[in-house]
Amino acid sequence: MQLLAPLPTSEPGNPPRSSALSLMGWIYLKQWRTLSLSALSGLLWMGLFASMPFVIGRAIDQGISEGIGPSLWIWGAVFLGLAYCAWQFTYWMTYLDFYNSTAMGMRVVQLINRHAGHTGAALPTKISTGEVVAAGNIDARSIGESCFFLARAVGGIVFFLVVAAIMYRITPLLGLVVLSGLLLQAIVLGPLLSPLQKRVLRYREQEGHLTALAQDIVAGLRVLRGIGGEAHMSQRYRDQSAQLRHYGNRSATAFATISGLEAFVPGLLLVAVIWVASAEAINGALSPGQLVATFGYAAFLWLPMVIFSIIATRGTVAYAAAKRVVRTLQVQPAIDDSHDGPPVEPGALVDPDSGFEARNGAFTALTGTNAADLADICDRLARYTDTNASLGHRRLDEYRLDEVRAHVLLATNELALFPGTLRQAIDPSGTSSDAEILAALHVAAAQDAIDSVGGLNGDIAPGGRNLSGGQQQRLKLARALVANPPVLILLGPTTAMDSSTEALVAQRLRAFRQDQTTIVVTSSPVLLDAADTVAFMVEAHLKDTGTHRTLWATNPSYRHLIDRTHHTTPPAVEDSEDQNR
């Protein structure tokens, strides 16, 4: 078995989600092999440093009693050997610390990324995007860094007690002073850790809010400039930034106080040990070598005490970070996918809650008085939420979720365009030929978008910022068409297009999706007229169905909706071919 496995690991595992403490314990157990090796190296490293005062003391005593002779050279060689070994162990211990820290942090990132993909649309309804980003970045790093001084801490605990015992044997008063110093450190630092944790949590929350606000501003910068909202959003960002700075200053105050005490308490112990040792030497209780060794032991004790303080501080920050990660991991998917099911069978797609039905292989338009109600219907038809909708002769929730996702695709304008080439943006899976990609782009009337980026190998900026709103919408439509699912649901696919482009897309879309189930949510007369059937919804329930021209002629509410939305002229009266389409 390879001891230092390549990072990241292929499978991060399934952590407990009940508490931050259980999560951190699970993460540490996942790294137990390399953490144990790191702790062993830290134990030996600390032991080497703890041995140096003893060696120096013996060398001095031998030099005083025997002069410069073989014994002095032997003890000198032993000291150099200890120093060399300490140097080697410092290298390997630091290497292992970096490996463990990176591995633990990357495991947290993997857990959050996997959970975000699993929960899907449910996650942003519970936790802001900024908080999720912070959990997968700052909090993951904080959890990883909590182990960085763990190896030194293990050795520090053991050899702090060993040195205390040695000094107690030299003189009991010295041993009591050393143990009193450790107790004083616990008494002084302990009460400060809980306020630090609360301040760090509050700071992390504000940091997540600011990150989310920054993402919203960047994503909507073009719109903000168009409506003159830059100044308002800039002021909101400054206000949020000032609030973050306020909580940052409070956290920094706590960190500074603890950092000061990290130096003060060990320094106080050092002074106390030197004082007592000097008094004992004056009284003749200590030899010159023992006195020098005691000074060395006192200097050594400063190291583990500082490490204990650092571990306590980093552990507190990591615990606060783990709380945020657990909060993210506790978000449950909006739908249950814990069971197997039969393969998806073709048939009509029906939403009994609203009364909507899309016939198998038909081009169906969905329109209504409330856009939010139409979006909810689409979510149910695509099984983005718990649903009673059915496909064929079975309810959607009887099928496996991945089967439903492969069979039914819901494409909305809110979906992102990822950076990369135009080919990658349209065909993320890389399974379609250039001819298929160009055919989908042709249906979406996206030739100008192809030209603007320089062809299929042209670059798309993050979020499609180098494209106009209309170009982005057409590329998203082309991406949905390249996927070519048996059931395609398009939510407002032409809202950013002009009327001539919209008419072209409607004509091509109907031909491209012939004999495949297509549902278009729209109030565009052009798309409505291209549909086999139009379903007119009022207050989330089916009010009427028919062709666009039939509904226009017979339903005043429908006519009022379309006329109010598009100020359209009445369509020509249907001929027999329209009625039989």
Coordinates of C-alpha atoms in Angstrom, one line a residue:
M1 CA 0.0 0.0 0.0
Q2 CA 1.3 3.4 -1.0
L3 CA 1.9 5.5 2.2
L4 CA 1.6 8.9 0.6
A5 CA -1.3 8.5 -1.8
P6 CA -1.7 10.9 -4.7
L7 CA -3.9 13.9 -4.1
P8 CA -6.8 14.4 -4.3
T9 CA -8.1 11.0 -3.4
S10 CA -10.5 9.3 -5.8
E11 CA -13.2 8.8 -3.2
P12 CA -13.5 11.2 -0.2
G13 CA -15.8 9.0 1.7
N14 CA -19.1 9.5 3.6
P15 CA -18.6 11.6 6.7
P16 CA -20.8 12.0 9.7
R17 CA -22.9 15.1 9.6
S18 CA -24.2 15.3 13.2
S19 CA -21.6 17.8 14.5
A20 CA -18.4 19.6 13.8
L21 CA -16.5 17.5 16.3
S22 CA -17.6 14.2 14.6
L23 CA -16.7 15.6 11.2
M24 CA -13.2 16.6 12.3
G25 CA -12.7 13.3 14.1
W26 CA -13.7 11.4 10.9
I27 CA -11.3 13.5 8.8
Y28 CA -8.5 12.8 11.2
L29 CA -9.2 9.1 11.1
K30 CA -9.1 9.1 7.3
Q31 CA -5.5 10.4 7.6
W32 CA -4.5 8.1 10.5
R33 CA -1.5 6.5 8.7
T34 CA 0.3 9.7 7.7
L35 CA -0.8 11.4 10.9
S36 CA 0.7 8.6 12.9
L37 CA 3.9 8.8 11.0
S38 CA 3.9 12.6 11.5
A39 CA 3.3 12.2 15.2
L40 CA 6.1 9.7 15.5
S41 CA 8.5 12.0 13.7
G42 CA 7.4 14.8 15.9
L43 CA 7.9 12.7 19.0
L44 CA 11.5 11.9 18.0
W45 CA 12.1 15.5 16.9
M46 CA 11.0 16.9 20.2
G47 CA 13.0 14.2 22.0
L48 CA 16.1 15.2 20.2
F49 CA 15.7 18.8 21.3
A50 CA 14.8 17.8 24.9
S51 CA 18.0 15.7 25.0
M52 CA 20.3 18.6 24.1
P53 CA 20.3 20.4 27.5
F54 CA 21.3 17.1 29.2
V55 CA 24.1 16.5 26.7
I56 CA 25.4 20.1 27.1
G57 CA 25.2 19.8 30.9
R58 CA 27.2 16.5 30.9
A59 CA 29.8 18.0 28.6
I60 CA 30.3 20.9 30.9
D61 CA 30.6 18.8 34.0
Q62 CA 33.1 16.5 32.2
G63 CA 35.1 19.4 30.9
I64 CA 35.3 21.0 34.4
S65 CA 36.2 17.7 36.1
E66 CA 38.5 16.2 33.4
G67 CA 39.4 19.1 31.2
I68 CA 39.6 18.8 27.4
G69 CA 39.7 15.1 26.9
P70 CA 38.0 12.1 25.2
S71 CA 34.8 12.5 27.3
L72 CA 34.3 16.1 26.2
W73 CA 34.9 15.1 22.6
I74 CA 32.4 12.3 22.8
W75 CA 29.7 14.5 24.3
G76 CA 30.4 17.1 21.7
A77 CA 30.0 14.5 18.9
V78 CA 26.8 13.3 20.5
F79 CA 25.5 16.9 20.5
L80 CA 26.4 17.3 16.8
G81 CA 24.7 14.0 16.1
L82 CA 21.5 15.1 17.8
A83 CA 21.6 18.4 15.9
Y84 CA 22.0 16.6 12.6
C85 CA 19.1 14.2 13.4
A86 CA 16.9 17.1 14.5
W87 CA 17.6 18.8 11.2
Q88 CA 16.6 15.6 9.2
F89 CA 13.4 15.1 11.3
T90 CA 12.5 18.7 10.9
Y91 CA 12.5 18.2 7.1
W92 CA 10.4 15.0 7.2
M93 CA 8.0 16.3 9.9
T94 CA 7.4 19.5 7.9
Y95 CA 6.9 17.5 4.7
L96 CA 4.3 15.3 6.4
D97 CA 2.6 18.2 8.0
F98 CA 2.2 19.9 4.6
Y99 CA 0.9 16.6 3.1
N100 CA -1.6 16.0 5.8
S101 CA -2.8 19.6 5.8
T102 CA -3.3 19.5 2.0
A103 CA -4.9 16.1 2.0
M104 CA -7.4 17.1 4.8
G105 CA -8.3 20.4 3.1
M106 CA -8.8 18.7 -0.3
R107 CA -11.0 16.1 1.2
V108 CA -13.3 18.8 2.6
V109 CA -13.3 20.5 -0.9
Q110 CA -14.2 17.1 -2.5
L111 CA -17.0 16.6 0.1
I112 CA -18.5 20.0 -0.5
N113 CA -18.3 19.8 -4.3
R114 CA -19.9 16.3 -4.4
H115 CA -22.6 17.4 -2.0
A116 CA -23.3 20.5 -4.0
G117 CA -23.8 18.3 -7.1
H118 CA -26.0 15.9 -5.2
T119 CA -28.3 18.4 -3.6
G120 CA -28.5 20.5 -6.8
A121 CA -31.1 23.2 -6.7
A122 CA -31.8 22.7 -3.0
L123 CA -28.4 24.0 -1.8
P124 CA -28.8 27.7 -2.9
T125 CA -32.2 27.9 -1.3
K126 CA -30.7 27.1 2.1
I127 CA -27.1 28.6 1.9
S128 CA -25.9 31.4 -0.2
T129 CA -23.4 30.8 -3.0
G130 CA -20.8 32.9 -1.2
E131 CA -21.1 30.8 1.9
V132 CA -20.6 27.6 -0.1
V133 CA -17.6 29.1 -1.8
A134 CA -16.1 30.1 1.6
A135 CA -16.8 26.6 3.0
G136 CA -14.9 25.0 0.1
N137 CA -12.1 27.4 0.2
I138 CA -11.3 29.2 3.5
D139 CA -13.0 26.7 5.8
A140 CA -11.4 23.7 4.1
R141 CA -8.0 25.3 4.5
S142 CA -8.6 26.1 8.1
I143 CA -9.6 22.4 8.8
G144 CA -6.5 21.2 7.0
E145 CA -4.2 23.6 8.9
S146 CA -5.4 22.4 12.2
C147 CA -3.1 19.3 11.9
F148 CA 0.0 21.3 10.9
F149 CA 1.5 21.4 14.4
L150 CA -0.1 18.2 15.6
A151 CA 3.2 16.2 15.3
R152 CA 5.0 18.7 17.4
A153 CA 2.2 18.8 19.9
V154 CA 2.3 15.0 20.5
G155 CA 6.1 15.2 21.1
G156 CA 5.6 18.4 23.1
I157 CA 3.2 16.7 25.6
V158 CA 5.4 13.7 26.1
F159 CA 8.7 15.5 26.6
F160 CA 7.2 18.4 28.5
L161 CA 6.3 15.8 31.2
V162 CA 9.6 14.1 30.8
V163 CA 11.5 17.4 31.3
A164 CA 9.3 18.3 34.2
A165 CA 10.1 14.9 35.8
I166 CA 13.9 15.4 35.1
M167 CA 13.8 18.9 36.7
Y168 CA 11.8 17.5 39.6
R169 CA 14.6 15.0 40.2
I170 CA 17.1 17.8 40.1
T171 CA 15.1 19.7 42.6
P172 CA 11.4 19.2 43.4
L173 CA 10.8 23.0 43.4
L174 CA 11.8 23.2 39.7
G175 CA 9.3 20.4 38.8
L176 CA 6.5 22.2 40.5
V177 CA 7.3 25.5 38.8
V178 CA 7.2 23.8 35.4
L179 CA 3.9 22.1 36.0
S180 CA 2.5 25.4 37.5
G181 CA 3.5 27.1 34.2
L182 CA 1.5 24.7 32.1
L183 CA -1.5 25.1 34.5
L184 CA -1.2 28.9 34.2
Q185 CA -1.3 28.7 30.5
A186 CA -4.4 26.6 30.5
I187 CA -6.1 29.0 33.0
V188 CA -5.1 32.1 31.0
L189 CA -5.8 30.9 27.4
G190 CA -8.8 28.6 28.0
P191 CA -11.5 31.3 28.6
L192 CA -10.3 33.2 25.5
L193 CA -11.0 30.3 23.1
S194 CA -14.8 30.4 23.2
P195 CA -15.0 34.2 22.4
L196 CA -12.5 33.6 19.6
Q197 CA -14.6 30.9 18.1
K198 CA -17.7 33.1 18.1
R199 CA -15.9 36.0 16.5
V200 CA -14.4 33.8 13.8
L201 CA -17.8 32.3 13.0
R202 CA -19.3 35.8 12.7
Y203 CA -16.4 36.9 10.6
R204 CA -16.8 33.9 8.3
E205 CA -20.5 34.6 7.9
Q206 CA -19.9 38.2 6.9
E207 CA -17.2 37.0 4.5
G208 CA -19.6 34.7 2.8
H209 CA -22.2 37.5 2.5
L210 CA -19.6 39.8 0.9
T211 CA -18.5 37.0 -1.5
A212 CA -22.0 36.4 -2.6
L213 CA -22.6 40.2 -3.1
A214 CA -19.4 40.5 -5.1
Q215 CA -20.5 37.6 -7.3
D216 CA -23.9 39.1 -7.9
I217 CA -22.4 42.5 -8.8
V218 CA -19.9 40.9 -11.3
A219 CA -22.6 38.8 -12.9
G220 CA -25.0 41.7 -13.3
L221 CA -22.5 44.5 -14.0
R222 CA -23.7 45.0 -17.6
V223 CA -27.3 45.3 -16.4
L224 CA -26.3 47.6 -13.5
R225 CA -24.6 49.9 -16.0
G226 CA -27.6 49.9 -18.2
I227 CA -30.0 51.0 -15.5
G228 CA -27.6 53.3 -13.7
G229 CA -27.4 51.0 -10.6
E230 CA -23.6 51.0 -10.2
A231 CA -23.5 53.7 -7.5
H232 CA -26.1 51.9 -5.4
M233 CA -24.4 48.5 -5.6
S234 CA -21.0 50.1 -5.0
Q235 CA -22.4 51.7 -1.8
R236 CA -23.9 48.3 -0.7
Y237 CA -20.5 46.7 -1.3
R238 CA -18.7 49.3 0.7
D239 CA -21.2 49.0 3.6
Q240 CA -20.8 45.2 3.6
S241 CA -17.1 45.5 3.4
A242 CA -17.0 47.9 6.3
Q243 CA -19.1 45.5 8.3
L244 CA -16.7 42.7 7.5
R245 CA -13.8 44.9 8.5
H246 CA -15.5 45.5 11.8
Y247 CA -15.8 41.8 12.6
G248 CA -12.3 41.2 11.2
N249 CA -10.9 43.8 13.7
R250 CA -12.7 42.0 16.5
S251 CA -11.3 38.7 15.5
A252 CA -7.8 40.2 15.1
T253 CA -8.1 41.7 18.6
A254 CA -8.7 38.2 20.0
F255 CA -5.9 36.7 18.0
A256 CA -3.5 39.4 19.0
T257 CA -4.4 38.9 22.7
I258 CA -3.8 35.2 22.5
S259 CA -0.6 35.7 20.5
G260 CA 0.7 38.0 23.2
L261 CA -0.1 35.5 25.9
E262 CA 1.6 32.8 23.8
A263 CA 4.9 34.6 24.3
F264 CA 4.2 36.0 27.8
V265 CA 3.3 32.8 29.7
P266 CA 6.2 30.7 28.4
G267 CA 8.5 33.7 29.0
L268 CA 7.2 34.0 32.5
L269 CA 7.9 30.3 33.1
L270 CA 11.4 30.7 31.6
V271 CA 12.2 33.5 34.1
A272 CA 10.8 31.6 37.0
V273 CA 12.8 28.5 36.2
I274 CA 16.1 30.5 35.8
W275 CA 15.3 32.3 39.1
V276 CA 14.8 29.1 41.0
A277 CA 17.7 27.3 39.4
S278 CA 20.1 30.2 40.1
A279 CA 19.0 30.2 43.7
E280 CA 19.5 26.5 44.0
A281 CA 23.0 26.8 42.4
I282 CA 24.0 29.5 44.8
N283 CA 22.9 27.3 47.7
G284 CA 25.1 24.5 46.2
A285 CA 22.2 22.2 45.3
L286 CA 23.1 22.3 41.5
S287 CA 26.4 21.7 39.8
P288 CA 27.5 24.1 37.0
G289 CA 26.5 21.5 34.4
Q290 CA 23.1 21.0 36.0
L291 CA 22.6 24.8 36.1
V292 CA 23.4 25.1 32.4
A293 CA 21.2 22.1 31.6
T294 CA 18.4 23.7 33.6
F295 CA 18.7 26.8 31.5
G296 CA 18.5 24.6 28.4
Y297 CA 15.5 22.8 29.7
A298 CA 13.8 26.1 30.5
A299 CA 14.5 27.3 26.9
F300 CA 13.2 24.0 25.6
L301 CA 10.0 24.3 27.6
W302 CA 9.2 27.5 25.7
L303 CA 8.8 25.5 22.5
P304 CA 6.1 23.0 23.5
M305 CA 4.1 25.7 25.4
V306 CA 4.0 28.0 22.3
I307 CA 3.0 24.9 20.2
F308 CA 0.2 24.1 22.7
S309 CA -1.1 27.7 22.2
I310 CA -0.9 27.5 18.4
I311 CA -2.7 24.2 18.4
A312 CA -5.5 25.6 20.7
T313 CA -5.9 28.6 18.4
R314 CA -5.9 26.7 15.2
G315 CA -8.1 24.1 16.6
T316 CA -10.6 26.7 17.6
V317 CA -10.6 28.2 14.1
A318 CA -10.9 24.8 12.6
Y319 CA -13.8 23.9 14.8
A320 CA -15.6 27.1 13.7
A321 CA -14.9 26.2 10.1
A322 CA -16.1 22.6 10.6
K323 CA -19.4 24.0 11.9
R324 CA -19.9 25.8 8.6
V325 CA -19.0 22.8 6.6
V326 CA -21.4 20.6 8.6
R327 CA -24.1 23.2 8.0
T328 CA -23.5 22.8 4.2
L329 CA -23.3 19.0 4.3
Q330 CA -26.6 18.9 6.3
V331 CA -28.6 20.4 3.4
Q332 CA -30.7 17.6 2.0
P333 CA -31.7 17.2 -1.7
A334 CA -35.1 18.4 -2.6
I335 CA -36.0 15.0 -3.9
D336 CA -35.3 11.4 -2.8
D337 CA -33.2 9.2 -5.0
S338 CA -32.5 6.4 -2.6
H339 CA -34.2 3.6 -4.6
D340 CA -33.8 1.8 -7.9
G341 CA -36.4 1.9 -10.6
P342 CA -37.3 0.7 -14.1
P343 CA -36.0 2.3 -17.3
V344 CA -37.8 5.4 -18.4
E345 CA -40.6 4.6 -20.8
P346 CA -41.8 7.0 -23.5
G347 CA -45.2 8.6 -23.2
A348 CA -47.1 11.7 -22.3
L349 CA -45.6 13.9 -19.6
V350 CA -48.3 14.9 -17.2
D351 CA -48.5 17.2 -14.2
P352 CA -51.7 16.3 -12.3
D353 CA -51.3 19.2 -9.9
S354 CA -51.9 21.8 -12.6
G355 CA -53.7 19.6 -15.2
F356 CA -50.9 20.1 -17.8
E357 CA -50.2 17.3 -20.3
A358 CA -47.6 17.2 -23.1
R359 CA -48.3 14.4 -25.7
N360 CA -45.4 12.2 -26.6
G361 CA -43.6 13.6 -29.7
A362 CA -45.6 16.8 -29.7
F363 CA -44.5 20.4 -29.7
T364 CA -46.4 21.9 -26.8
A365 CA -46.4 25.6 -25.7
L366 CA -47.1 26.5 -22.0
T367 CA -48.2 30.0 -21.2
G368 CA -50.1 31.7 -18.4
T369 CA -50.7 34.7 -16.2
N370 CA -48.0 34.0 -13.6
A371 CA -44.4 33.2 -14.6
A372 CA -43.5 31.8 -11.2
D373 CA -46.4 29.2 -11.5
L374 CA -45.1 28.2 -14.9
A375 CA -41.5 27.7 -13.5
D376 CA -42.9 25.6 -10.7
I377 CA -44.7 23.4 -13.2
C378 CA -41.5 22.9 -15.2
D379 CA -39.6 22.0 -12.0
R380 CA -42.2 19.3 -11.3
L381 CA -42.1 18.0 -14.9
A382 CA -38.3 17.7 -14.7
R383 CA -38.4 16.3 -11.2
Y384 CA -36.4 19.1 -9.7
T385 CA -38.8 19.0 -6.7
D386 CA -41.0 16.3 -5.1
T387 CA -43.7 15.7 -7.7
N388 CA -46.7 13.8 -8.7
A389 CA -45.9 14.2 -12.4
S390 CA -45.8 11.1 -14.6
L391 CA -44.1 10.0 -17.8
G392 CA -45.6 7.2 -19.7
H393 CA -47.5 5.0 -17.3
R394 CA -45.4 5.7 -14.2
R395 CA -44.8 8.5 -11.8
L396 CA -41.5 10.3 -12.3
D397 CA -40.4 9.4 -8.7
E398 CA -40.7 5.7 -9.6
Y399 CA -37.7 6.1 -12.0
R400 CA -34.1 6.5 -11.0
L401 CA -33.2 10.2 -10.9
D402 CA -30.3 9.7 -13.3
E403 CA -32.6 8.1 -15.7
V404 CA -35.0 11.0 -15.5
R405 CA -32.1 13.5 -15.9
A406 CA -31.0 11.6 -19.1
H407 CA -34.6 11.6 -20.5
V408 CA -35.9 15.0 -19.5
L409 CA -33.9 18.2 -19.8
L410 CA -35.0 21.5 -18.4
A411 CA -33.1 24.5 -19.9
T412 CA -33.5 27.9 -18.4
N413 CA -31.9 31.3 -19.0
E414 CA -30.3 31.3 -15.6
L415 CA -28.0 28.4 -16.4
A416 CA -24.4 29.5 -16.7
L417 CA -22.0 29.5 -19.7
F418 CA -18.7 28.2 -18.6
P419 CA -15.4 29.5 -19.8
G420 CA -13.6 27.6 -22.5
T421 CA -14.0 27.3 -26.3
L422 CA -17.3 27.7 -28.0
R423 CA -17.2 23.9 -28.8
Q424 CA -16.8 23.1 -25.1
A425 CA -19.6 25.5 -24.1
I426 CA -22.1 24.0 -26.5
D427 CA -21.0 20.3 -26.0
P428 CA -19.6 20.0 -22.5
S429 CA -19.5 16.2 -22.7
G430 CA -17.5 16.3 -25.9
T431 CA -19.6 13.5 -27.6
S432 CA -21.0 15.5 -30.5
S433 CA -19.5 16.1 -33.9
D434 CA -18.8 19.5 -35.3
A435 CA -21.7 18.9 -37.8
E436 CA -24.1 18.3 -34.9
I437 CA -22.9 21.3 -33.0
L438 CA -23.2 23.6 -36.1
A439 CA -26.7 22.2 -36.8
A440 CA -27.8 23.2 -33.2
L441 CA -26.2 26.6 -33.6
H442 CA -28.0 27.0 -36.9
V443 CA -31.4 26.3 -35.2
A444 CA -30.6 28.8 -32.5
A445 CA -29.6 31.4 -35.2
A446 CA -26.3 31.9 -33.4
Q447 CA -24.1 32.5 -36.5
D448 CA -23.2 36.0 -35.2
A449 CA -22.1 34.5 -31.9
I450 CA -19.8 32.1 -33.8
D451 CA -18.3 34.9 -35.8
S452 CA -17.8 37.2 -32.7
V453 CA -15.6 34.6 -30.9
G454 CA -13.9 33.3 -34.1
G455 CA -15.4 29.9 -34.7
L456 CA -15.9 26.8 -32.6
N457 CA -12.4 27.1 -31.2
G458 CA -13.0 30.7 -30.1
D459 CA -12.9 31.5 -26.4
I460 CA -16.0 32.1 -24.2
A461 CA -15.2 34.4 -21.2
P462 CA -16.5 33.4 -17.7
G463 CA -20.3 33.8 -17.7
G464 CA -20.2 34.7 -21.4
R465 CA -19.2 38.2 -20.7
N466 CA -17.7 38.7 -24.2
L467 CA -21.2 38.0 -25.7
S468 CA -24.4 40.0 -25.8
G469 CA -27.4 38.9 -23.8
G470 CA -29.1 37.6 -27.0
Q471 CA -26.0 35.7 -28.0
Q472 CA -25.8 34.1 -24.6
Q473 CA -29.4 33.0 -24.8
R474 CA -29.0 31.5 -28.2
L475 CA -25.9 29.6 -27.2
K476 CA -27.7 28.2 -24.2
L477 CA -30.5 27.1 -26.5
A478 CA -28.0 25.4 -28.8
R479 CA -26.4 23.6 -25.9
A480 CA -29.8 22.2 -25.0
L481 CA -30.4 21.1 -28.6
V482 CA -27.0 19.4 -28.8
A483 CA -27.9 17.3 -25.7
N484 CA -30.9 16.1 -27.8
P485 CA -33.0 14.6 -24.9
P486 CA -36.2 12.7 -25.6
V487 CA -38.1 15.4 -23.6
L488 CA -36.9 19.0 -23.8
I489 CA -38.4 21.8 -21.7
L490 CA -37.4 25.3 -22.7
L491 CA -38.2 28.1 -20.2
G492 CA -38.4 31.4 -22.1
P493 CA -35.8 30.5 -24.8
T494 CA -36.4 33.6 -27.0
T495 CA -37.0 36.4 -24.5
A496 CA -33.8 38.3 -25.5
M497 CA -34.3 37.9 -29.3
D498 CA -35.7 40.4 -31.7
S499 CA -38.9 39.4 -33.6
S500 CA -37.2 38.4 -36.8
T501 CA -34.7 36.1 -35.0
E502 CA -37.5 34.7 -32.9
A503 CA -39.5 33.8 -36.0
L504 CA -36.5 32.1 -37.5
V505 CA -35.8 30.1 -34.3
A506 CA -39.4 29.0 -34.0
Q507 CA -39.5 27.7 -37.5
R508 CA -36.2 25.8 -37.2
L509 CA -36.9 24.6 -33.7
R510 CA -40.1 22.9 -34.7
A511 CA -38.4 21.1 -37.6
F512 CA -35.3 20.1 -35.6
R513 CA -37.4 18.6 -32.7
Q514 CA -39.9 16.8 -35.0
D515 CA -41.3 13.7 -33.4
Q516 CA -39.6 14.5 -30.1
T517 CA -41.4 15.9 -27.0
T518 CA -40.8 19.6 -26.7
I519 CA -42.3 22.0 -24.2
V520 CA -41.7 25.7 -24.6
V521 CA -42.7 28.1 -21.9
T522 CA -43.4 31.4 -23.7
S523 CA -45.8 34.2 -24.4
S524 CA -44.4 34.8 -27.8
P525 CA -47.0 34.7 -30.5
V526 CA -44.5 33.3 -33.0
L527 CA -43.6 30.3 -30.8
L528 CA -47.2 29.8 -29.7
D529 CA -48.3 29.7 -33.3
A530 CA -45.6 27.1 -34.1
A531 CA -46.8 24.7 -31.3
D532 CA -49.1 21.8 -31.9
T533 CA -51.0 22.6 -28.7
V534 CA -51.0 25.6 -26.4
A535 CA -51.8 25.1 -22.7
F536 CA -53.1 28.3 -21.1
M537 CA -52.7 28.4 -17.3
V538 CA -54.4 30.7 -14.8
E539 CA -53.4 30.6 -11.1
A540 CA -51.3 27.5 -11.7
H541 CA -54.2 25.4 -13.2
L542 CA -55.0 24.6 -16.7
K543 CA -57.6 27.0 -18.1
D544 CA -57.8 26.1 -21.8
T545 CA -56.0 24.2 -24.5
G546 CA -55.9 24.4 -28.3
T547 CA -53.9 25.9 -31.0
H548 CA -52.8 29.5 -30.7
R549 CA -55.2 30.7 -33.3
T550 CA -58.1 28.9 -31.7
L551 CA -57.4 30.3 -28.3
W552 CA -57.0 33.7 -29.7
A553 CA -60.4 33.5 -31.3
T554 CA -62.3 31.9 -28.5
N555 CA -60.6 32.9 -25.2
P556 CA -60.7 36.6 -24.2
S557 CA -58.3 36.1 -21.2
Y558 CA -55.8 34.4 -23.4
R559 CA -56.1 37.1 -26.1
H560 CA -55.7 39.8 -23.5
L561 CA -52.5 38.2 -22.0
I562 CA -50.8 37.8 -25.4
D563 CA -52.0 41.3 -26.6
R564 CA -50.8 42.9 -23.3
T565 CA -47.5 41.2 -23.5
H566 CA -46.6 41.6 -27.1
H567 CA -49.1 44.2 -28.5
T568 CA -49.7 41.7 -31.3
T569 CA -52.1 41.9 -34.2
P570 CA -54.8 39.1 -34.5
P571 CA -53.5 36.1 -36.4
A572 CA -55.3 35.0 -39.5
V573 CA -58.2 32.7 -39.1
E574 CA -57.1 29.0 -39.2
D575 CA -57.5 27.1 -42.4
S576 CA -58.3 23.4 -42.5
E577 CA -54.5 22.6 -42.6
D578 CA -53.9 24.5 -39.4
Q579 CA -56.8 22.8 -37.7
N580 CA -55.5 19.4 -38.6
R581 CA -51.8 20.1 -37.8

